[in-house]
Amino acid sequence: MAFHTLNGRFVAGLALTGFMLTVAGCQSGGNGILGFGKTDTTPPPPPDPKVLASQLQAYCPKVTLRDGTAYFNTYAKGSQKPKKKAAEDAEAAALEAGSDQQEDSAKIIYQASITDVTRDCARANGSLTMKIAVAGKVVPGPMFSPGTITMPIRIAVMHGTEVLYSQLHQHKVQVTNPSSATQFVFTDSNVVVPEPTARDYQAYAGYDEGPAKKTDKKIAAAE
């Protein structure tokens, strides 16, 4: 009878020991049963880059000067500006334009140039209002005479190839000193465009001697 009691206790002890080992195996930090309990050391993927609302609110489109729009010359009566030739006659046009430039340079009354551009932005009622300023100088030429120079300055805002704003201004500057440059500042405070949903607007400023046309709305979209 004592043997059976002892044997029963021995079997019960083995069962308890097996249960404890099984639990310990499941809770171990190593390779547990079927991989349960294994620590994942793989770093999470980086989040998608997104523009925060605060960054978009602070966004103010950059102003750029297009190539060839930073200078504007006025000539004495009877002189001609360098002619523009067709693309198929590019080589001959370059030679002729160089000759015309040398001939006309002596007949320049004023040479105006844009030296700096800046902008300021405000938001209200779903619109972005920009104040775009252009600073420059007018240098007297060989044919200088005191007077007023009228400079055609275009301000434009683009969204890709879409023109959101385009305005040609006739800015007048009085020039009286033949021995030094006359500084000027022009500001367009009425640039109003839809509020951007991404940082993808581009503003432009520069001289535009061409007439205002419907095609101006494309603002050289092919460039």
mmCIF file of N, CA and C in Angstrom, residues 17-91:
data_model
loop_
_atom_site.group_PDB
_atom_site.id
_atom_site.type_symbol
_atom_site.label_atom_id
_atom_site.label_comp_id
_atom_site.label_asym_id
_atom_site.label_seq_id
_atom_site.Cartn_x
_atom_site.Cartn_y
_atom_site.Cartn_z
ATOM 1 N N THR A 17 6.555 18.636 -12.940
ATOM 2 C CA THR A 17 7.833 19.116 -13.485
ATOM 3 C C THR A 17 7.731 19.356 -14.983
ATOM 4 N N GLY A 18 7.062 18.458 -15.694
ATOM 5 C CA GLY A 18 6.898 18.628 -17.154
ATOM 6 C C GLY A 18 6.084 19.850 -17.486
ATOM 7 N N PHE A 19 5.043 20.100 -16.719
ATOM 8 C CA PHE A 19 4.200 21.276 -16.951
ATOM 9 C C PHE A 19 4.988 22.566 -16.773
ATOM 10 N N MET A 20 5.828 22.617 -15.727
ATOM 11 C CA MET A 20 6.620 23.810 -15.456
ATOM 12 C C MET A 20 7.643 24.051 -16.557
ATOM 13 N N LEU A 21 8.267 22.973 -17.061
ATOM 14 C CA LEU A 21 9.234 23.120 -18.142
ATOM 15 C C LEU A 21 8.566 23.624 -19.414
ATOM 16 N N THR A 22 7.347 23.124 -19.659
ATOM 17 C CA THR A 22 6.614 23.563 -20.850
ATOM 18 C C THR A 22 6.284 25.047 -20.776
ATOM 19 N N VAL A 23 5.799 25.500 -19.614
ATOM 20 C CA VAL A 23 5.478 26.914 -19.423
ATOM 21 C C VAL A 23 6.718 27.770 -19.565
ATOM 22 N N ALA A 24 7.832 27.325 -19.004
ATOM 23 C CA ALA A 24 9.084 28.078 -19.090
ATOM 24 C C ALA A 24 9.529 28.208 -20.528
ATOM 25 N N GLY A 25 9.337 27.136 -21.312
ATOM 26 C CA GLY A 25 9.715 27.182 -22.722
ATOM 27 C C GLY A 25 8.873 28.163 -23.490
ATOM 28 N N CYS A 26 7.591 28.256 -23.193
ATOM 29 C CA CYS A 26 6.701 29.181 -23.898
ATOM 30 C C CYS A 26 7.018 30.625 -23.567
ATOM 31 N N GLN A 27 7.485 30.896 -22.340
ATOM 32 C CA GLN A 27 7.706 32.261 -21.888
ATOM 33 C C GLN A 27 9.147 32.717 -22.060
ATOM 34 N N SER A 28 10.008 31.882 -22.620
ATOM 35 C CA SER A 28 11.413 32.254 -22.739
ATOM 36 C C SER A 28 11.570 33.339 -23.781
ATOM 37 N N GLY A 29 12.627 34.146 -23.619
ATOM 38 C CA GLY A 29 12.882 35.220 -24.571
ATOM 39 C C GLY A 29 13.581 34.728 -25.813
ATOM 40 N N GLY A 30 13.936 33.470 -25.917
ATOM 41 C CA GLY A 30 14.629 32.940 -27.089
ATOM 42 C C GLY A 30 13.637 32.418 -28.094
ATOM 43 N N ASN A 31 14.031 31.362 -28.796
ATOM 44 C CA ASN A 31 13.172 30.751 -29.799
ATOM 45 C C ASN A 31 12.189 29.824 -29.117
ATOM 46 N N GLY A 32 11.046 30.348 -28.720
ATOM 47 C CA GLY A 32 10.029 29.550 -28.055
ATOM 48 C C GLY A 32 9.324 28.639 -29.033
ATOM 49 N N ILE A 33 8.334 27.933 -28.572
ATOM 50 C CA ILE A 33 7.588 27.008 -29.395
ATOM 51 C C ILE A 33 6.908 27.776 -30.527
ATOM 52 N N LEU A 34 7.134 27.381 -31.801
ATOM 53 C CA LEU A 34 6.577 27.999 -33.004
ATOM 54 C C LEU A 34 6.969 29.476 -33.136
ATOM 55 N N GLY A 35 8.039 29.848 -32.424
ATOM 56 C CA GLY A 35 8.514 31.221 -32.541
ATOM 57 C C GLY A 35 7.796 32.193 -31.645
ATOM 58 N N PHE A 36 6.815 31.786 -30.866
ATOM 59 C CA PHE A 36 6.129 32.700 -29.965
ATOM 60 C C PHE A 36 7.110 33.246 -28.937
ATOM 61 N N GLY A 37 6.990 34.528 -28.658
ATOM 62 C CA GLY A 37 7.871 35.139 -27.670
ATOM 63 C C GLY A 37 9.164 35.660 -28.262
ATOM 64 N N LYS A 38 9.398 35.463 -29.561
ATOM 65 C CA LYS A 38 10.639 35.924 -30.182
ATOM 66 C C LYS A 38 10.578 37.447 -30.399
ATOM 67 N N THR A 39 11.633 38.175 -30.048
ATOM 68 C CA THR A 39 11.684 39.627 -30.173
ATOM 69 C C THR A 39 11.995 40.043 -31.603
ATOM 70 N N ASP A 40 11.173 40.966 -32.181
ATOM 71 C CA ASP A 40 11.370 41.456 -33.548
ATOM 72 C C ASP A 40 12.260 42.692 -33.508
ATOM 73 N N THR A 41 13.470 42.554 -34.065
ATOM 74 C CA THR A 41 14.432 43.667 -34.047
ATOM 75 C C THR A 41 14.434 44.465 -35.351
ATOM 76 N N THR A 42 13.530 44.171 -36.295
ATOM 77 C CA THR A 42 13.480 44.895 -37.570
ATOM 78 C C THR A 42 12.932 46.306 -37.354
ATOM 79 N N PRO A 43 13.675 47.336 -37.767
ATOM 80 C CA PRO A 43 13.182 48.716 -37.554
ATOM 81 C C PRO A 43 11.965 48.990 -38.421
ATOM 82 N N PRO A 44 11.031 49.816 -37.945
ATOM 83 C CA PRO A 44 9.837 50.135 -38.741
ATOM 84 C C PRO A 44 10.216 50.962 -39.958
ATOM 85 N N PRO A 45 9.442 50.897 -41.043
ATOM 86 C CA PRO A 45 9.752 51.691 -42.241
ATOM 87 C C PRO A 45 9.571 53.169 -41.955
ATOM 88 N N PRO A 46 10.367 54.024 -42.608
ATOM 89 C CA PRO A 46 10.221 55.468 -42.371
ATOM 90 C C PRO A 46 8.878 55.965 -42.865
ATOM 91 N N PRO A 47 8.298 56.960 -42.209
ATOM 92 C CA PRO A 47 6.997 57.493 -42.649
ATOM 93 C C PRO A 47 7.124 58.217 -43.977
ATOM 94 N N ASP A 48 6.037 58.281 -44.727
ATOM 95 C CA ASP A 48 6.029 58.991 -45.997
ATOM 96 C C ASP A 48 6.261 60.478 -45.754
ATOM 97 N N PRO A 49 7.164 61.094 -46.568
ATOM 98 C CA PRO A 49 7.404 62.539 -46.386
ATOM 99 C C PRO A 49 6.173 63.345 -46.774
ATOM 100 N N LYS A 50 5.643 64.078 -45.852
ATOM 101 C CA LYS A 50 4.460 64.885 -46.099
ATOM 102 C C LYS A 50 4.697 66.293 -45.587
ATOM 103 N N VAL A 51 4.112 67.259 -46.278
ATOM 104 C CA VAL A 51 4.226 68.652 -45.855
ATOM 105 C C VAL A 51 3.240 68.892 -44.722
ATOM 106 N N LEU A 52 3.757 69.334 -43.605
ATOM 107 C CA LEU A 52 2.902 69.617 -42.461
ATOM 108 C C LEU A 52 2.067 70.866 -42.729
ATOM 109 N N ALA A 53 0.925 70.931 -42.072
ATOM 110 C CA ALA A 53 0.047 72.085 -42.249
ATOM 111 C C ALA A 53 0.768 73.372 -41.866
ATOM 112 N N SER A 54 1.578 73.314 -40.822
ATOM 113 C CA SER A 54 2.310 74.507 -40.388
ATOM 114 C C SER A 54 3.329 74.944 -41.438
ATOM 115 N N GLN A 55 3.957 73.956 -42.117
ATOM 116 C CA GLN A 55 4.923 74.281 -43.164
ATOM 117 C C GLN A 55 4.222 74.894 -44.372
ATOM 118 N N LEU A 56 3.057 74.383 -44.714
ATOM 119 C CA LEU A 56 2.309 74.903 -45.851
ATOM 120 C C LEU A 56 1.813 76.312 -45.559
ATOM 121 N N GLN A 57 1.414 76.566 -44.314
ATOM 122 C CA GLN A 57 0.965 77.899 -43.939
ATOM 123 C C GLN A 57 2.098 78.915 -44.045
ATOM 124 N N ALA A 58 3.325 78.458 -43.808
ATOM 125 C CA ALA A 58 4.480 79.359 -43.874
ATOM 126 C C ALA A 58 5.049 79.467 -45.281
ATOM 127 N N TYR A 59 4.519 78.692 -46.214
ATOM 128 C CA TYR A 59 5.060 78.644 -47.581
ATOM 129 C C TYR A 59 4.727 79.918 -48.342
ATOM 130 N N CYS A 60 5.746 80.514 -48.967
ATOM 131 C CA CYS A 60 5.584 81.698 -49.806
ATOM 132 C C CYS A 60 6.391 81.451 -51.076
ATOM 133 N N PRO A 61 5.735 81.338 -52.235
ATOM 134 C CA PRO A 61 6.434 80.965 -53.468
ATOM 135 C C PRO A 61 7.649 81.842 -53.761
ATOM 136 N N LYS A 62 8.691 81.218 -54.245
ATOM 137 C CA LYS A 62 9.915 81.927 -54.598
ATOM 138 C C LYS A 62 9.719 82.736 -55.870
ATOM 139 N N VAL A 63 10.371 83.899 -55.937
ATOM 140 C CA VAL A 63 10.309 84.745 -57.128
ATOM 141 C C VAL A 63 11.605 84.578 -57.919
ATOM 142 N N THR A 64 11.458 84.336 -59.228
ATOM 143 C CA THR A 64 12.603 84.096 -60.101
ATOM 144 C C THR A 64 12.590 85.071 -61.265
ATOM 145 N N LEU A 65 13.790 85.487 -61.686
ATOM 146 C CA LEU A 65 13.947 86.287 -62.898
ATOM 147 C C LEU A 65 14.183 85.344 -64.073
ATOM 148 N N ARG A 66 13.345 85.426 -65.091
ATOM 149 C CA ARG A 66 13.564 84.606 -66.281
ATOM 150 C C ARG A 66 14.793 85.105 -67.039
ATOM 151 N N ASP A 67 15.443 84.173 -67.764
ATOM 152 C CA ASP A 67 16.600 84.543 -68.562
ATOM 153 C C ASP A 67 16.224 85.618 -69.576
ATOM 154 N N GLY A 68 17.051 86.647 -69.670
ATOM 155 C CA GLY A 68 16.833 87.698 -70.652
ATOM 156 C C GLY A 68 15.850 88.772 -70.233
ATOM 157 N N THR A 69 15.339 88.716 -69.007
ATOM 158 C CA THR A 69 14.347 89.712 -68.575
ATOM 159 C C THR A 69 14.883 90.646 -67.497
ATOM 160 N N ALA A 70 16.183 90.617 -67.237
ATOM 161 C CA ALA A 70 16.749 91.439 -66.166
ATOM 162 C C ALA A 70 17.201 92.806 -66.665
ATOM 163 N N TYR A 71 17.218 93.032 -68.001
ATOM 164 C CA TYR A 71 17.711 94.292 -68.557
ATOM 165 C C TYR A 71 16.694 94.893 -69.519
ATOM 166 N N PHE A 72 16.713 96.218 -69.591
ATOM 167 C CA PHE A 72 15.814 96.930 -70.497
ATOM 168 C C PHE A 72 16.510 98.211 -70.961
ATOM 169 N N ASN A 73 16.636 98.387 -72.279
ATOM 170 C CA ASN A 73 17.301 99.557 -72.839
ATOM 171 C C ASN A 73 16.304 100.452 -73.566
ATOM 172 N N THR A 74 16.533 101.753 -73.493
ATOM 173 C CA THR A 74 15.780 102.701 -74.314
ATOM 174 C C THR A 74 16.767 103.389 -75.256
ATOM 175 N N TYR A 75 16.320 103.627 -76.497
ATOM 176 C CA TYR A 75 17.201 104.130 -77.537
ATOM 177 C C TYR A 75 16.736 105.488 -78.043
ATOM 178 N N ALA A 76 17.707 106.226 -78.604
ATOM 179 C CA ALA A 76 17.393 107.514 -79.221
ATOM 180 C C ALA A 76 16.558 107.281 -80.478
ATOM 181 N N LYS A 77 15.755 108.250 -80.846
ATOM 182 C CA LYS A 77 14.896 108.125 -82.019
ATOM 183 C C LYS A 77 15.748 107.923 -83.276
ATOM 184 N N GLY A 78 15.237 107.041 -84.137
ATOM 185 C CA GLY A 78 15.941 106.755 -85.379
ATOM 186 C C GLY A 78 16.808 105.529 -85.298
ATOM 187 N N SER A 79 17.087 105.035 -84.075
ATOM 188 C CA SER A 79 17.875 103.803 -83.928
ATOM 189 C C SER A 79 16.934 102.627 -83.835
ATOM 190 N N GLN A 80 17.454 101.475 -84.128
ATOM 191 C CA GLN A 80 16.659 100.255 -84.088
ATOM 192 C C GLN A 80 17.243 99.295 -83.072
ATOM 193 N N LYS A 81 16.364 98.578 -82.419
ATOM 194 C CA LYS A 81 16.819 97.554 -81.486
ATOM 195 C C LYS A 81 17.290 96.343 -82.267
ATOM 196 N N PRO A 82 18.155 95.519 -81.704
ATOM 197 C CA PRO A 82 18.610 94.306 -82.385
ATOM 198 C C PRO A 82 17.438 93.471 -82.841
ATOM 199 N N LYS A 83 17.470 93.043 -84.102
ATOM 200 C CA LYS A 83 16.374 92.295 -84.678
ATOM 201 C C LYS A 83 16.403 90.840 -84.236
ATOM 202 N N LYS A 84 15.225 90.250 -84.173
ATOM 203 C CA LYS A 84 15.093 88.844 -83.837
ATOM 204 C C LYS A 84 14.895 88.047 -85.109
ATOM 205 N N LYS A 85 15.669 87.018 -85.312
ATOM 206 C CA LYS A 85 15.607 86.198 -86.508
ATOM 207 C C LYS A 85 14.979 84.851 -86.216
ATOM 208 N N ALA A 86 14.575 84.194 -87.285
ATOM 209 C CA ALA A 86 13.970 82.870 -87.157
ATOM 210 C C ALA A 86 15.018 81.870 -86.740
ATOM 211 N N ALA A 87 14.539 80.782 -86.135
ATOM 212 C CA ALA A 87 15.455 79.764 -85.609
ATOM 213 C C ALA A 87 16.264 79.114 -86.715
ATOM 214 N N GLU A 88 15.669 78.972 -87.916
ATOM 215 C CA GLU A 88 16.376 78.280 -88.999
ATOM 216 C C GLU A 88 17.561 79.084 -89.512
ATOM 217 N N ASP A 89 17.614 80.386 -89.179
ATOM 218 C CA ASP A 89 18.730 81.222 -89.617
ATOM 219 C C ASP A 89 19.523 81.685 -88.407
ATOM 220 N N ALA A 90 19.721 80.779 -87.465
ATOM 221 C CA ALA A 90 20.280 81.136 -86.164
ATOM 222 C C ALA A 90 21.692 81.691 -86.285
ATOM 223 N N GLU A 91 22.506 81.084 -87.111
ATOM 224 C CA GLU A 91 23.896 81.530 -87.212
ATOM 225 C C GLU A 91 23.986 82.933 -87.792
#
